Amino acid sequence: MDAALLLALGLLAQSLCPSAGVPRLRRPRTLYPWRRAPTLGRVRRAWVIPPISVSENHKRLPFPLVQIKSDKQQLGSVIYSIQGPGVDEEPRGVFSIDKFTGKVSLNAMLDREKTDRFRLRAFALDLGGSTLEEPTDLEIVVVDQNDNRPVFRQEVFTGRVLEGAVPGTYVTRAEATDADDPETDNAALRYSILEQGGPQLFSIDPLTGEIRTVQVGLDREVVAVYNLTLQVADMSGDGLTATASAIITLEDINDNAPEFTGDQFFMEAAEAVSGVDVGRLEVEDRDLPGSPNWAARFTILEGDPDGQFTIRTDPRTNEGVLSVVKPLDYESQERYDLKVAVQNEAPLQAAAPKAERGQARVSVQVRDVNEAPVFRENPLRTSLAEGAAPGTPVATFSARDPDTQQPQRLSYSKDYDPEDWLQVDGATGRVQTQRVLSPSSPFLKDGWYRAIILARDDASPPSTATGTLSIEILEVNDHAPELSPPWGSLCSTPDRGSGLLLGATDEDLPPHGAPFHFQLSPRVPELARNWSLSQVNVSHARLRPRLRVPEGLHRLSLLLQDSGQPPQQREQPLNVTVCRCGQDGACLPGAAALRAGGAGISLGALVIMLASVILLLLLALLVALLARFRQQSWDKRLLHGLQDDLRDNILNYDEQGGGEEDQDAYDMDQLRHPAELAAFGAPSGRPPLRRDAPFGRARPQATRALPTSPADIADFINDGLEAADSDPSVPPYDTALIYDYEGDGSVAGTLSSILSSLDDEDQDYSCLREWGPRFSRLADLYGPP
């Protein structure tokens, strides 16, 4: 079934929304939104229900809005429902409908600032739940009320304007908002100034909120900041209101010139000093401190033709600081009268009043002090020839005393003279040498020697001046050139080889050195017939034979001369070895050997070498004789010592021995058991000679029989001692003999230690005297007295 929508009549809308905007509905109007409109032969579309208006903040609740009906069923047989925001969507419960009558009611207060309209859908169902009509739309418009005050966007508005600005100059703008409907008077705002705290110098546009100047006379030096109270009201100025502040700051302009606090200033300055402050010039300026309109700049107009003074500005106090940049001289001028002016860094505005004290006079009195002497020429440069003798005058390094009104006496002394080369006259400042300066001095830099001289007056306290004396050491041609080296070799045939290249050196510095002149000695005319000498460059020449010359050593004499003024020359010998050369100009091997043996060796050198060899031979012979004499003397002392004292004699043999491990120096087999020697398979024959034994004393030793009983032990020991004394192949006489078959298991028995007995009285040591001179000492020590 096609659902026909019926539009509510205009009278119904007017009854719901009267001209005042507040609904006066006593009972809901009945609407048939699904009734078909009359047709003339065709079907018309459903009519649209116009919006239903309701005022926000309505307090009589529930409030009936409208009633809807369907013409499909009779009353009581249709069930109505609505859906949408305010019903089953947030905010829930605002609207409701009677499902049997179709009456729509408002159940809660509305706030247009939160939701300005609601769109709902209405449904009509039969009792069985079937749809009778198509859903229709209901739009509920919330009518605005003036329930919100206007609000400024800021609590404080700030603005800046130049002082002296013309009327109408824009300063700042105040802005406010209103949450009410902007299409109604509820949000129609108007601005105003409630209070300015003084003359009416500012105005505000009621519609835009722009603040502008309205009068002349804004002076920062009078009032720097203005505080305005602003107001905004809705309902075109008749409704709700709000307030805010506006702070307006006047920006400074240079409308006040700086002025000196006085017409004249008096100061005092010491002479002979610079870079010191003399005094301060105080000024006043009403402009903003720290700004270019306030900062002062000073100028000296008169009284300082030489630029000895300057004035700088103290940025903190804006005072002028007068200082001395060039030393003053009391003797030349005792007083200075300066004329100074002051102005700002920023240009002064044309309308500013003229300064009354923009200039001032400054009187500076110069104070006399004791000034240091002044050298007439500092540094003083002079020159001196190298090798100058002691007492050579160098210069007179004198000074003058600038204190002409205080006559004083000056004295001179050295402050720096690292080589102690100079001597200074204390009264006149006359400098002279006191010894010869070494050319290799480390304090001679690039030919210059530097010394420092002091000049001192006798005032109280005294003053001292420092002067620098620079002495250039002039090079003197005092050395003749030398051949380097004074020997060489060349081919005997003129057309072979490149000849001998000769070089020269000179200890003098330029221009007293190269170029050198090489010449064969004119004292020996035959040299020019056999040899030719040609210049190669400034320091070398080439020697060639004119004819074929014999092979061997040739001694030539050359004359060398330098380029100094006056020139120095020297005649020098040149040892030339002439050799036989091959086609390539190289010496053949035989000739090379000859050249190696004789080249560069003069007769004097040969004599020295021969004398050295003879001296070495004599020294060797003398050492041999001394060693022979010491050996004989040692043998005599050794034999004499054995007879005098057998206990304390120690013979020093230059090698150790006596141990079984030392088999290199001694034959230890002499001390071993004969049976053990046989077991080792010792070779028969002559034993090795002992290193410390005299020549010819060694003889073969017969094999001794092993003692068969303890009674024979004395004989066995005596025989062993005799064999050791007479055998040069065994250890020295005072070396202990080692019997390695002593102890358990030895057929010779045990030799107990002398100290091993528990009772010394039971032991008889007298028998030790029978064993020879070695044991007699033990018998004396341990035997009965």
mmCIF file of C-alpha atoms in Angstrom, residues 60-323:
data_model
loop_
_atom_site.group_PDB
_atom_site.id
_atom_site.type_symbol
_atom_site.label_atom_id
_atom_site.label_comp_id
_atom_site.label_asym_id
_atom_site.label_seq_id
_atom_site.Cartn_x
_atom_site.Cartn_y
_atom_site.Cartn_z
ATOM 1 C CA ARG A 60 7.326 22.602 32.170
ATOM 2 C CA LEU A 61 7.948 18.937 31.581
ATOM 3 C CA PRO A 62 6.733 16.724 30.113
ATOM 4 C CA PHE A 63 5.676 19.052 27.365
ATOM 5 C CA PRO A 64 3.439 17.827 24.479
ATOM 6 C CA LEU A 65 4.871 18.516 21.068
ATOM 7 C CA VAL A 66 2.656 16.802 18.424
ATOM 8 C CA GLN A 67 0.329 13.863 17.812
ATOM 9 C CA ILE A 68 0.526 11.649 14.739
ATOM 10 C CA LYS A 69 -2.151 9.338 13.344
ATOM 11 C CA SER A 70 -2.582 6.787 10.605
ATOM 12 C CA ASP A 71 -5.846 6.469 8.650
ATOM 13 C CA LYS A 72 -5.258 2.792 7.886
ATOM 14 C CA GLN A 73 -6.810 1.493 11.083
ATOM 15 C CA GLN A 74 -9.229 2.749 13.624
ATOM 16 C CA LEU A 75 -8.067 4.285 16.814
ATOM 17 C CA GLY A 76 -6.804 1.645 19.167
ATOM 18 C CA SER A 77 -5.759 -0.745 16.475
ATOM 19 C CA VAL A 78 -2.452 1.080 15.567
ATOM 20 C CA ILE A 79 0.810 1.052 17.529
ATOM 21 C CA TYR A 80 3.083 4.109 17.128
ATOM 22 C CA SER A 81 6.818 4.430 17.803
ATOM 23 C CA ILE A 82 9.722 6.886 17.186
ATOM 24 C CA GLN A 83 13.467 6.353 16.828
ATOM 25 C CA GLY A 84 16.552 8.536 16.632
ATOM 26 C CA PRO A 85 18.728 10.867 18.781
ATOM 27 C CA GLY A 86 16.933 11.805 21.966
ATOM 28 C CA VAL A 87 14.934 8.574 21.991
ATOM 29 C CA ASP A 88 16.959 5.411 21.585
ATOM 30 C CA GLU A 89 20.216 7.241 20.827
ATOM 31 C CA GLU A 90 22.214 9.666 22.939
ATOM 32 C CA PRO A 91 20.980 11.765 24.547
ATOM 33 C CA ARG A 92 18.397 9.130 25.493
ATOM 34 C CA GLY A 93 15.005 9.882 27.068
ATOM 35 C CA VAL A 94 14.555 13.413 25.739
ATOM 36 C CA PHE A 95 11.489 12.508 23.627
ATOM 37 C CA SER A 96 8.788 9.876 24.005
ATOM 38 C CA ILE A 97 5.556 8.794 22.201
ATOM 39 C CA ASP A 98 2.340 7.247 23.397
ATOM 40 C CA LYS A 99 2.173 4.061 21.356
ATOM 41 C CA PHE A 100 -1.609 4.013 21.207
ATOM 42 C CA THR A 101 -2.417 7.720 20.761
ATOM 43 C CA GLY A 102 0.712 8.871 18.838
ATOM 44 C CA LYS A 103 1.338 11.847 21.130
ATOM 45 C CA VAL A 104 5.037 12.986 21.142
ATOM 46 C CA SER A 105 6.259 14.660 24.361
ATOM 47 C CA LEU A 106 9.401 16.533 25.506
ATOM 48 C CA ASN A 107 10.753 14.991 28.716
ATOM 49 C CA ALA A 108 14.019 16.992 29.396
ATOM 50 C CA MET A 109 15.329 20.541 29.101
ATOM 51 C CA LEU A 110 17.090 21.265 25.823
ATOM 52 C CA ASP A 111 20.396 23.149 25.299
ATOM 53 C CA ARG A 112 20.785 24.643 21.851
ATOM 54 C CA GLU A 113 24.507 25.156 22.375
ATOM 55 C CA LYS A 114 24.847 21.360 22.626
ATOM 56 C CA THR A 115 22.245 20.213 20.058
ATOM 57 C CA ASP A 116 20.354 22.681 17.929
ATOM 58 C CA ARG A 117 17.979 20.158 16.213
ATOM 59 C CA PHE A 118 16.816 16.519 16.414
ATOM 60 C CA ARG A 119 15.783 14.285 13.486
ATOM 61 C CA LEU A 120 13.423 11.422 14.433
ATOM 62 C CA ARG A 121 11.618 8.708 12.456
ATOM 63 C CA ALA A 122 7.985 7.761 13.202
ATOM 64 C CA PHE A 123 6.507 4.261 12.627
ATOM 65 C CA ALA A 124 2.899 2.944 12.483
ATOM 66 C CA LEU A 125 2.300 -0.830 13.059
ATOM 67 C CA ASP A 126 -0.821 -2.925 13.420
ATOM 68 C CA LEU A 127 -1.435 -5.048 16.436
ATOM 69 C CA GLY A 128 0.274 -7.942 14.755
ATOM 70 C CA GLY A 129 3.466 -5.956 14.324
ATOM 71 C CA SER A 130 3.096 -5.451 10.608
ATOM 72 C CA THR A 131 3.992 -2.123 9.054
ATOM 73 C CA LEU A 132 0.971 -0.136 8.133
ATOM 74 C CA GLU A 133 2.730 2.837 6.570
ATOM 75 C CA GLU A 134 6.221 3.774 5.428
ATOM 76 C CA PRO A 135 8.307 5.540 8.166
ATOM 77 C CA THR A 136 8.080 9.341 8.165
ATOM 78 C CA ASP A 137 10.589 11.965 9.431
ATOM 79 C CA LEU A 138 10.071 14.352 12.314
ATOM 80 C CA GLU A 139 12.506 17.313 12.721
ATOM 81 C CA ILE A 140 12.519 19.158 16.043
ATOM 82 C CA VAL A 141 14.319 22.520 16.026
ATOM 83 C CA VAL A 142 15.627 23.929 19.339
ATOM 84 C CA VAL A 143 14.905 27.648 19.564
ATOM 85 C CA ASP A 144 17.798 29.739 21.056
ATOM 86 C CA GLN A 145 17.561 31.775 24.246
ATOM 87 C CA ASN A 146 20.128 34.323 25.503
ATOM 88 C CA ASP A 147 21.574 32.065 28.141
ATOM 89 C CA ASN A 148 25.363 32.607 27.422
ATOM 90 C CA ARG A 149 27.488 35.623 28.279
ATOM 91 C CA PRO A 150 30.042 36.853 25.760
ATOM 92 C CA VAL A 151 33.679 35.858 26.527
ATOM 93 C CA PHE A 152 36.877 37.761 25.618
ATOM 94 C CA ARG A 153 39.516 35.622 23.901
ATOM 95 C CA GLN A 154 42.195 36.997 26.276
ATOM 96 C CA GLU A 155 42.048 38.404 29.751
ATOM 97 C CA VAL A 156 44.690 41.006 28.859
ATOM 98 C CA PHE A 157 45.283 42.541 25.462
ATOM 99 C CA THR A 158 48.610 44.287 24.790
ATOM 100 C CA GLY A 159 49.513 46.934 22.289
ATOM 101 C CA ARG A 160 52.412 49.249 21.439
ATOM 102 C CA VAL A 161 52.373 52.681 19.830
ATOM 103 C CA LEU A 162 55.035 55.330 19.314
ATOM 104 C CA GLU A 163 54.849 58.305 21.573
ATOM 105 C CA GLY A 164 53.605 61.370 19.759
ATOM 106 C CA ALA A 165 51.507 59.241 17.362
ATOM 107 C CA VAL A 166 48.845 61.101 15.387
ATOM 108 C CA PRO A 167 45.129 60.502 16.120
ATOM 109 C CA GLY A 168 43.654 57.401 14.484
ATOM 110 C CA THR A 169 46.840 55.310 14.813
ATOM 111 C CA TYR A 170 46.000 51.640 15.215
ATOM 112 C CA VAL A 171 47.122 50.162 18.546
ATOM 113 C CA THR A 172 45.569 46.694 19.004
ATOM 114 C CA ARG A 173 42.293 44.750 18.680
ATOM 115 C CA ALA A 174 40.054 43.176 21.305
ATOM 116 C CA GLU A 175 38.115 40.013 20.379
ATOM 117 C CA ALA A 176 35.229 38.192 22.125
ATOM 118 C CA THR A 177 32.879 35.261 21.385
ATOM 119 C CA ASP A 178 29.271 34.275 22.335
ATOM 120 C CA ALA A 179 27.999 30.700 22.388
ATOM 121 C CA ASP A 180 24.426 31.760 21.517
ATOM 122 C CA ASP A 181 22.982 31.609 18.021
ATOM 123 C CA PRO A 182 24.994 34.009 15.854
ATOM 124 C CA GLU A 183 21.914 34.570 13.697
ATOM 125 C CA THR A 184 20.054 36.178 16.592
ATOM 126 C CA ASP A 185 20.619 39.201 18.791
ATOM 127 C CA ASN A 186 21.676 36.859 21.522
ATOM 128 C CA ALA A 187 25.162 36.848 19.900
ATOM 129 C CA ALA A 188 25.220 40.406 18.574
ATOM 130 C CA LEU A 189 28.271 41.876 20.416
ATOM 131 C CA ARG A 190 29.259 45.459 21.048
ATOM 132 C CA TYR A 191 32.634 46.736 22.484
ATOM 133 C CA SER A 192 33.315 49.742 24.704
ATOM 134 C CA ILE A 193 36.020 51.243 26.982
ATOM 135 C CA LEU A 194 34.888 51.541 30.556
ATOM 136 C CA GLU A 195 37.980 53.253 31.987
ATOM 137 C CA GLN A 196 41.302 54.722 30.664
ATOM 138 C CA GLY A 197 42.809 56.088 33.869
ATOM 139 C CA GLY A 198 43.278 59.569 32.460
ATOM 140 C CA PRO A 199 42.440 61.658 29.430
ATOM 141 C CA GLN A 200 40.412 60.003 26.686
ATOM 142 C CA LEU A 201 43.395 59.236 24.465
ATOM 143 C CA PHE A 202 42.119 55.941 23.007
ATOM 144 C CA SER A 203 38.871 54.725 21.451
ATOM 145 C CA ILE A 204 37.512 51.319 20.477
ATOM 146 C CA ASP A 205 35.377 50.370 17.485
ATOM 147 C CA PRO A 206 32.098 48.896 18.927
ATOM 148 C CA LEU A 207 31.734 46.346 16.144
ATOM 149 C CA THR A 208 35.340 45.265 15.410
ATOM 150 C CA GLY A 209 37.040 45.934 18.757
ATOM 151 C CA GLU A 210 39.957 47.875 17.188
ATOM 152 C CA ILE A 211 41.651 50.305 19.575
ATOM 153 C CA ARG A 212 43.098 53.503 18.109
ATOM 154 C CA THR A 213 44.492 56.827 19.312
ATOM 155 C CA VAL A 214 42.074 59.742 19.310
ATOM 156 C CA GLN A 215 44.189 62.673 20.564
ATOM 157 C CA VAL A 216 47.738 64.039 20.361
ATOM 158 C CA GLY A 217 50.008 64.345 23.368
ATOM 159 C CA LEU A 218 51.217 60.791 23.953
ATOM 160 C CA ASP A 219 54.509 61.334 25.798
ATOM 161 C CA ARG A 220 56.484 58.332 27.066
ATOM 162 C CA GLU A 221 58.446 60.515 29.448
ATOM 163 C CA VAL A 222 55.113 61.522 31.099
ATOM 164 C CA VAL A 223 53.166 58.251 30.976
ATOM 165 C CA ALA A 224 54.890 55.187 29.578
ATOM 166 C CA VAL A 225 52.052 52.624 29.965
ATOM 167 C CA TYR A 226 48.269 52.951 29.781
ATOM 168 C CA ASN A 227 45.879 50.394 31.318
ATOM 169 C CA LEU A 228 42.384 50.274 29.742
ATOM 170 C CA THR A 229 39.268 48.408 30.985
ATOM 171 C CA LEU A 230 37.241 46.981 28.094
ATOM 172 C CA GLN A 231 33.612 45.679 28.022
ATOM 173 C CA VAL A 232 31.672 43.543 25.558
ATOM 174 C CA ALA A 233 27.841 43.032 25.656
ATOM 175 C CA ASP A 234 25.453 40.869 23.568
ATOM 176 C CA MET A 235 21.939 41.792 22.436
ATOM 177 C CA SER A 236 23.654 44.659 20.551
ATOM 178 C CA GLY A 237 24.983 46.092 23.794
ATOM 179 C CA ASP A 238 21.871 45.607 25.916
ATOM 180 C CA GLY A 239 22.356 42.021 27.018
ATOM 181 C CA LEU A 240 24.890 40.102 29.029
ATOM 182 C CA THR A 241 28.401 41.640 29.482
ATOM 183 C CA ALA A 242 32.043 40.671 30.124
ATOM 184 C CA THR A 243 35.220 42.713 30.827
ATOM 185 C CA ALA A 244 38.959 42.503 30.004
ATOM 186 C CA SER A 245 42.089 44.685 30.209
ATOM 187 C CA ALA A 246 44.198 46.321 27.525
ATOM 188 C CA ILE A 247 47.794 47.391 28.345
ATOM 189 C CA ILE A 248 49.187 49.901 25.872
ATOM 190 C CA THR A 249 52.908 50.719 25.982
ATOM 191 C CA LEU A 250 54.326 53.853 24.408
ATOM 192 C CA GLU A 251 57.485 53.220 22.400
ATOM 193 C CA ASP A 252 60.272 55.737 22.805
ATOM 194 C CA ILE A 253 61.422 58.133 20.139
ATOM 195 C CA ASN A 254 64.447 60.414 20.378
ATOM 196 C CA ASP A 255 62.570 63.522 21.404
ATOM 197 C CA ASN A 256 65.009 64.493 24.188
ATOM 198 C CA ALA A 257 68.612 65.525 23.510
ATOM 199 C CA PRO A 258 71.370 64.594 26.012
ATOM 200 C CA GLU A 259 72.776 67.390 28.170
ATOM 201 C CA PHE A 260 75.886 67.770 30.360
ATOM 202 C CA THR A 261 75.195 68.172 34.044
ATOM 203 C CA GLY A 262 77.662 71.071 34.158
ATOM 204 C CA ASP A 263 79.238 73.646 31.896
ATOM 205 C CA GLN A 264 82.859 72.841 32.877
ATOM 206 C CA PHE A 265 84.830 69.854 34.224
ATOM 207 C CA PHE A 266 88.322 69.789 35.851
ATOM 208 C CA MET A 267 90.673 66.794 35.671
ATOM 209 C CA GLU A 268 94.358 65.859 36.164
ATOM 210 C CA ALA A 269 96.572 63.482 34.165
ATOM 211 C CA ALA A 270 100.117 62.216 34.706
ATOM 212 C CA GLU A 271 102.658 62.680 31.949
ATOM 213 C CA ALA A 272 104.487 59.927 30.061
ATOM 214 C CA VAL A 273 101.652 57.396 30.364
ATOM 215 C CA SER A 274 98.976 56.275 27.925
ATOM 216 C CA GLY A 275 95.893 54.103 27.998
ATOM 217 C CA VAL A 276 94.730 55.495 31.361
ATOM 218 C CA ASP A 277 91.412 57.134 32.288
ATOM 219 C CA VAL A 278 91.496 60.764 33.371
ATOM 220 C CA GLY A 279 87.888 61.432 34.448
ATOM 221 C CA ARG A 280 84.160 61.150 33.674
ATOM 222 C CA LEU A 281 81.696 63.534 32.012
ATOM 223 C CA GLU A 282 78.156 63.131 33.398
ATOM 224 C CA VAL A 283 75.140 63.684 31.105
ATOM 225 C CA GLU A 284 71.330 63.460 31.387
ATOM 226 C CA ASP A 285 68.810 62.089 28.864
ATOM 227 C CA ARG A 286 65.071 61.498 29.463
ATOM 228 C CA ASP A 287 64.706 58.945 26.701
ATOM 229 C CA LEU A 288 64.490 55.218 27.317
ATOM 230 C CA PRO A 289 67.692 54.036 29.084
ATOM 231 C CA GLY A 290 69.672 51.538 27.063
ATOM 232 C CA SER A 291 68.104 52.519 23.749
ATOM 233 C CA PRO A 292 69.923 54.329 20.915
ATOM 234 C CA ASN A 293 67.730 57.335 21.763
ATOM 235 C CA TRP A 294 69.415 57.471 25.176
ATOM 236 C CA ALA A 295 72.989 56.321 24.420
ATOM 237 C CA ALA A 296 75.383 59.269 24.303
ATOM 238 C CA ARG A 297 78.225 59.835 21.853
ATOM 239 C CA PHE A 298 80.963 62.336 22.707
ATOM 240 C CA THR A 299 83.164 64.406 20.418
ATOM 241 C CA ILE A 300 86.225 66.560 21.175
ATOM 242 C CA LEU A 301 85.721 69.764 19.226
ATOM 243 C CA GLU A 302 88.749 71.818 20.266
ATOM 244 C CA GLY A 303 91.947 71.675 22.299
ATOM 245 C CA ASP A 304 93.431 68.346 21.129
ATOM 246 C CA PRO A 305 95.169 68.869 17.774
ATOM 247 C CA ASP A 306 97.494 65.861 18.207
ATOM 248 C CA GLY A 307 94.752 63.409 19.189
ATOM 249 C CA GLN A 308 96.151 62.684 22.653
ATOM 250 C CA PHE A 309 92.711 62.240 24.247
ATOM 251 C CA THR A 310 89.635 60.182 23.500
ATOM 252 C CA ILE A 311 86.189 59.874 25.083
ATOM 253 C CA ARG A 312 84.261 56.587 25.240
ATOM 254 C CA THR A 313 80.766 55.995 26.595
ATOM 255 C CA ASP A 314 80.100 53.881 29.666
ATOM 256 C CA PRO A 315 77.118 51.745 28.509
ATOM 257 C CA ARG A 316 75.847 51.336 32.059
ATOM 258 C CA THR A 317 75.857 54.930 33.263
ATOM 259 C CA ASN A 318 75.917 56.741 29.866
ATOM 260 C CA GLU A 319 78.844 58.828 31.135
ATOM 261 C CA GLY A 320 81.740 59.951 28.968
ATOM 262 C CA VAL A 321 85.106 58.523 30.077
ATOM 263 C CA LEU A 322 88.052 60.762 29.103
ATOM 264 C CA SER A 323 91.333 58.849 28.628
#
